[in-house]
Short mmCIF file of C-alpha atoms in Angstrom, two decimals:
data_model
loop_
_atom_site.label_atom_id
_atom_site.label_comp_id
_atom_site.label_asym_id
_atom_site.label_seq_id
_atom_site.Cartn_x
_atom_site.Cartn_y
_atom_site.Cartn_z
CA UNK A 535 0.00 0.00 0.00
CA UNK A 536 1.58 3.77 -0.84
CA UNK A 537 1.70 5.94 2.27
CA UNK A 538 2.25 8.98 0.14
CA UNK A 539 0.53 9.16 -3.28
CA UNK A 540 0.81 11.94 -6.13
CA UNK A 541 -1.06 12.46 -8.93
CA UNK A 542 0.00 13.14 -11.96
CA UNK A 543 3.62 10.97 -11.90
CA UNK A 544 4.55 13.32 -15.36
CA UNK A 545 3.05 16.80 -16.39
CA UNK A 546 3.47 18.28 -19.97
CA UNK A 547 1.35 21.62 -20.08
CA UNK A 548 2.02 25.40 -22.10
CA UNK A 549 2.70 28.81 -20.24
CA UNK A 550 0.32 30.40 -18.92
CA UNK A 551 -1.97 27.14 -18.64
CA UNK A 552 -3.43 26.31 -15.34
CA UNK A 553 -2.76 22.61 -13.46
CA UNK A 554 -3.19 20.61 -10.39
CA UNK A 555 -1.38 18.33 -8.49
CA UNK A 556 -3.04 15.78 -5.79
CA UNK A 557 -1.17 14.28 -2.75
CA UNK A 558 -3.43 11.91 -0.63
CA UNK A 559 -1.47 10.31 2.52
CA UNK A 560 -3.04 7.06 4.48
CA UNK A 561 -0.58 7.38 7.30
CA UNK A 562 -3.06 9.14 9.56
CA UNK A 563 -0.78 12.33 9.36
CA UNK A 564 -1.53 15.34 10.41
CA UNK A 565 1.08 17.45 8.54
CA UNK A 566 1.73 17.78 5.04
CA UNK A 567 4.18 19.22 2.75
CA UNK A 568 5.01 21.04 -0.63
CA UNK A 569 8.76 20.63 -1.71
CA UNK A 570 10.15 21.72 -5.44
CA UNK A 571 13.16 19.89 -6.44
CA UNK A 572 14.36 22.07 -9.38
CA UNK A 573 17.01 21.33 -12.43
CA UNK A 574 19.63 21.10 -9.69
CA UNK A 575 17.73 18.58 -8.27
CA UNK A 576 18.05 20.82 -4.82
CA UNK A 577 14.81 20.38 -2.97
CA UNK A 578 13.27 23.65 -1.35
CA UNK A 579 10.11 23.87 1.09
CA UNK A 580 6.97 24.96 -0.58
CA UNK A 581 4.00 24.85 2.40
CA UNK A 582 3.33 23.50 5.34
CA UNK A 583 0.14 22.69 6.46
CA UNK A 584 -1.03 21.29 9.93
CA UNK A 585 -4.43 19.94 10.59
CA UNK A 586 -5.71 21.59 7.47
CA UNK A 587 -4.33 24.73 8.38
CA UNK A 588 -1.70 26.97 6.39
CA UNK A 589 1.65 26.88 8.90
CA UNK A 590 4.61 27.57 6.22
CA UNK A 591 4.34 29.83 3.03
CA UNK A 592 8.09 30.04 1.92
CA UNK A 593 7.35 33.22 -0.56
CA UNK A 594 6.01 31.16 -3.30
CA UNK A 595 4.34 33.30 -6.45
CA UNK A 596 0.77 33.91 -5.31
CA UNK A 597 0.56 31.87 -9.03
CA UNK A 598 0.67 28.77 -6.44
CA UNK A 599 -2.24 27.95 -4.03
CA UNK A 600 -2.31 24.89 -1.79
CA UNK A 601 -6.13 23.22 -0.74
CA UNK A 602 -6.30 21.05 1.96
CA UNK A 603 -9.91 19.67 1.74
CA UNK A 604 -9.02 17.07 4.72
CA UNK A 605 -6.22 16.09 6.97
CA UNK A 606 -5.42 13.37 4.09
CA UNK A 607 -5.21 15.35 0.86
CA UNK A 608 -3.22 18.25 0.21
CA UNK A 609 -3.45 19.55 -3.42
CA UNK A 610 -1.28 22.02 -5.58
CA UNK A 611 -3.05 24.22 -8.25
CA UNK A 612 -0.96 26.11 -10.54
CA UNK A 613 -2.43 29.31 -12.45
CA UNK A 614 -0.51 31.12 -15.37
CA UNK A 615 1.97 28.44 -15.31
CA UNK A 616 5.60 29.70 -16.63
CA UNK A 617 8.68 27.79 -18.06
CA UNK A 618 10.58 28.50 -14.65
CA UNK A 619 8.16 25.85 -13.00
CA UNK A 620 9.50 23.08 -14.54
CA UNK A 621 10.51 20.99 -12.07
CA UNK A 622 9.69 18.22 -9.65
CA UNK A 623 7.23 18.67 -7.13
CA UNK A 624 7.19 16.29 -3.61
CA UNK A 625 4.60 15.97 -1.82
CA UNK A 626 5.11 14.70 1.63
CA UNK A 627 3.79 13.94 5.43
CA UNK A 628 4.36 13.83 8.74
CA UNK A 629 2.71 12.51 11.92
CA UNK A 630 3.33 16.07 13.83
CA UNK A 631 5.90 18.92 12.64
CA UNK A 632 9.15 17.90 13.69
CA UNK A 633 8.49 14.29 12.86
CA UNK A 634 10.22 11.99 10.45
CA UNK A 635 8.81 13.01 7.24
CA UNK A 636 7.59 10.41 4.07
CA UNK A 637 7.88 11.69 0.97
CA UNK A 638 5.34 10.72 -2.60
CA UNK A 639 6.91 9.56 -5.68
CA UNK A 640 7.04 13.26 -7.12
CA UNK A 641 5.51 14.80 -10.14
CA UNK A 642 7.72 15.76 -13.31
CA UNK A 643 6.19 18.93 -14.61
CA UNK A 644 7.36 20.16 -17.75
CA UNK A 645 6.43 23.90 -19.13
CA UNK A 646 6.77 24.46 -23.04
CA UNK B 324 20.51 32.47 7.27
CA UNK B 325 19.62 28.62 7.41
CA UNK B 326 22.24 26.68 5.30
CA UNK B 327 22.91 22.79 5.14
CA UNK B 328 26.11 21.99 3.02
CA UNK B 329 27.24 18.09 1.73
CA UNK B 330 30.69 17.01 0.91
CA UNK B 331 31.97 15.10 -1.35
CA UNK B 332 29.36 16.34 -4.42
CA UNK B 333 30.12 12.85 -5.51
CA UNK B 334 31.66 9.65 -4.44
CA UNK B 335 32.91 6.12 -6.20
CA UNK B 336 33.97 3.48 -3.93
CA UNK B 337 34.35 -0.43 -4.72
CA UNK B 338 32.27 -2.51 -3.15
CA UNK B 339 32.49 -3.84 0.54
CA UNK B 340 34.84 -0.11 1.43
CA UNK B 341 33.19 1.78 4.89
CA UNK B 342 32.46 5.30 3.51
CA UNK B 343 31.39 8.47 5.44
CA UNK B 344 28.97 11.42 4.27
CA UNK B 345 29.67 14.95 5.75
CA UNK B 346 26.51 17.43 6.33
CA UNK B 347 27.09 20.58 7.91
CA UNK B 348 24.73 23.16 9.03
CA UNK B 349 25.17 27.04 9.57
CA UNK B 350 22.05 27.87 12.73
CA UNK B 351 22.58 25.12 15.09
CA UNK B 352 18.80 25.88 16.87
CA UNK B 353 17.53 22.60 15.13
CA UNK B 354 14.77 20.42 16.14
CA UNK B 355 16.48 17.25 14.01
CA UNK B 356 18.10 15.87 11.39
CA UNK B 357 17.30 13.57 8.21
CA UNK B 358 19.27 11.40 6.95
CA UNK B 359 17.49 10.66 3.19
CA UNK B 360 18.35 8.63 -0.17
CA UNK B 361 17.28 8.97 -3.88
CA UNK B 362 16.95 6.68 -6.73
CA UNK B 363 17.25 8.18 -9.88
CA UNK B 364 13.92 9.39 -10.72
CA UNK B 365 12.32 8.31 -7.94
CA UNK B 366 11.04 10.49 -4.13
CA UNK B 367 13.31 10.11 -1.12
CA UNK B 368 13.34 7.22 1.36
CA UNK B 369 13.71 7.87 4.84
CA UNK B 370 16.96 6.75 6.19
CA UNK B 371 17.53 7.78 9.83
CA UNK B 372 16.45 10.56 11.76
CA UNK B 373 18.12 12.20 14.69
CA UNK B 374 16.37 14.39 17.54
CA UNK B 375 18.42 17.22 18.66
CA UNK B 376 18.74 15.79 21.72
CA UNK B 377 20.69 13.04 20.64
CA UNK B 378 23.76 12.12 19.31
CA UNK B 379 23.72 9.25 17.13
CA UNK B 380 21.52 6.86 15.61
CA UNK B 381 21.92 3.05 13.62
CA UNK B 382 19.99 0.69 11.21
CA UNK B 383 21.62 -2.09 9.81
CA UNK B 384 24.46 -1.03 8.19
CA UNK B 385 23.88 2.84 8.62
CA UNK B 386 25.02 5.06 11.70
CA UNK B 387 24.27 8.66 11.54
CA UNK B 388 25.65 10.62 14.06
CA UNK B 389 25.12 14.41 15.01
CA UNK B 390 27.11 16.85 16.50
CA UNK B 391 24.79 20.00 17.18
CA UNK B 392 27.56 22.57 18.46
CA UNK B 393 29.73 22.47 15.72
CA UNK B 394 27.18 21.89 13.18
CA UNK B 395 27.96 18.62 11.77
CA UNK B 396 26.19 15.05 11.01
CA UNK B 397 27.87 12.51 9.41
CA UNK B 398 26.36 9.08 7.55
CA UNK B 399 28.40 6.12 7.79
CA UNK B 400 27.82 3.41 5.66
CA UNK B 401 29.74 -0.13 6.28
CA UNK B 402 30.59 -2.46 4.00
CA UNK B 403 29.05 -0.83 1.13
CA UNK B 404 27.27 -2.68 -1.91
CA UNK B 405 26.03 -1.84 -5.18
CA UNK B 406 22.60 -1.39 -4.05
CA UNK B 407 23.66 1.62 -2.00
CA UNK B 408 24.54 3.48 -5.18
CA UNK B 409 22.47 6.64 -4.94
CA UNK B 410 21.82 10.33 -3.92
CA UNK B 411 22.12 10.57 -0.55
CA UNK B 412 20.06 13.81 1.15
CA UNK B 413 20.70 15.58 4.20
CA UNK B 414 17.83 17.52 5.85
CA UNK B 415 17.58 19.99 8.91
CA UNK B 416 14.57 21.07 10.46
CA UNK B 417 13.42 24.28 11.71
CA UNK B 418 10.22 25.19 13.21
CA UNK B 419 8.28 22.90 10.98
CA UNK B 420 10.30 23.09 7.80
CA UNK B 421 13.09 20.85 6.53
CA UNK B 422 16.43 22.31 5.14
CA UNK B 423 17.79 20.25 2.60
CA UNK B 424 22.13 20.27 1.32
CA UNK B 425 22.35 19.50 -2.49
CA UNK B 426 23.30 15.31 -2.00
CA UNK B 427 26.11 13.55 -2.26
CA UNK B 428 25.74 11.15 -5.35
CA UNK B 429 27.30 7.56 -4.49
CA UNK B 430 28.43 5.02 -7.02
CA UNK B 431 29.26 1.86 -5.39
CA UNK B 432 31.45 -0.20 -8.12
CA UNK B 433 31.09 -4.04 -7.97
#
């Protein structure tokens, strides 16, 4: 069974297009996570959130917006996508903040 | 400002050679460290975490050990086989986010 699922695994999309991203964990977490790993493949924190609730916004473009509909899903919507957002995107949870964290597979998205 | 740094960039060993990882860490006000690996193309796997309270922790054939005041961790892997050929990810958190270096990438030759 995958603790930490993302959907799409690959994303091929033009600029200025608009895309989500879906991260379900069944760990029973209560904290989830936003990382970009970019060209460098050096990973950077995105969000935080905690029981639903925003804790870390690590001056992302307003272009990004996080939903957490339950303590399970935290999803990544992308307006007026650009080429600089190519990257790969990691989802990931934790049982608390300051926990051990699991990480999803990642998402390759591509901007042409 | 919050930096995590990993030497080598890159290492090639033979198979069955000990090897050591170096992390270091500018702000030493950390609530733990990660120890992490990555397959090509593939998320990270969870290899050890340390608590700032402690100084070292095992599994199997990995001991990571921490050293808060001067700002290092190191990952020592014994007897090293081909399977351990990968990026290997150090992390430091503070207040809820994790800081990651840039890897070490590890060839193990058989």
């Amino acid at each position: 069974d995958t603790a930490v699922s993302q959907t799409p695994k690959y994303l091929v999309t033009q600029m200025g297009n608009d895309k989500s991203i879906k991260c379900e964990q069944n760990l029973g977490h209560d904290t989830m996570y936003w990382y970009k790993q970019d060209s460098k493949k050096f990973l950077k924190i995105m969000f935080s959130y905690n029981n639903k609730e925003l804790i870390i916004n690590e001056t992302v473009p307003n272009r990004f917006s996080p939903k957490s509909p339950d303590k399970a899903h935290l999803n990544l919507h992308i307006n007026s996508l650009e080429l600089g957002d190519s990257a790969v995107y990691f989802c990931a949870s934790s049982r608390q903040t300051s926990y051990e964290q699991y990480f999803g597979p990642g998402t390759r998205l591509t901007v042409t | 400002k919050q930096e995590v740094t990993q030497i080598p960039a890159a290492l090639s060993v033979p198979e069955g050679e000990n090897l050591v990882l170096n992390c270091s860490f500018t702000d030493s006000a950390i609530y733990n460290l990660q120890w992490f690996r990555q397959d090509p193309g593939k998320g990270l796997t969870s290899l050890l975490l340390i608590q700032s309270s402690q100084r070292e922790q095992t599994s199997g054939r990995l001991n990571a050990s921490l050293d808060k005041s001067s700002g290092r961790s190191t990952l020592y892997i014994a007897a090293s086989q081909p399977g351990d050929s990968a990026t290997y990810l150090c992390a430091v958190e503070y207040g809820n986010k994790l800081v990651f270096g840039a890897g070490t990438i590890l060839r193990v030759k058989s």
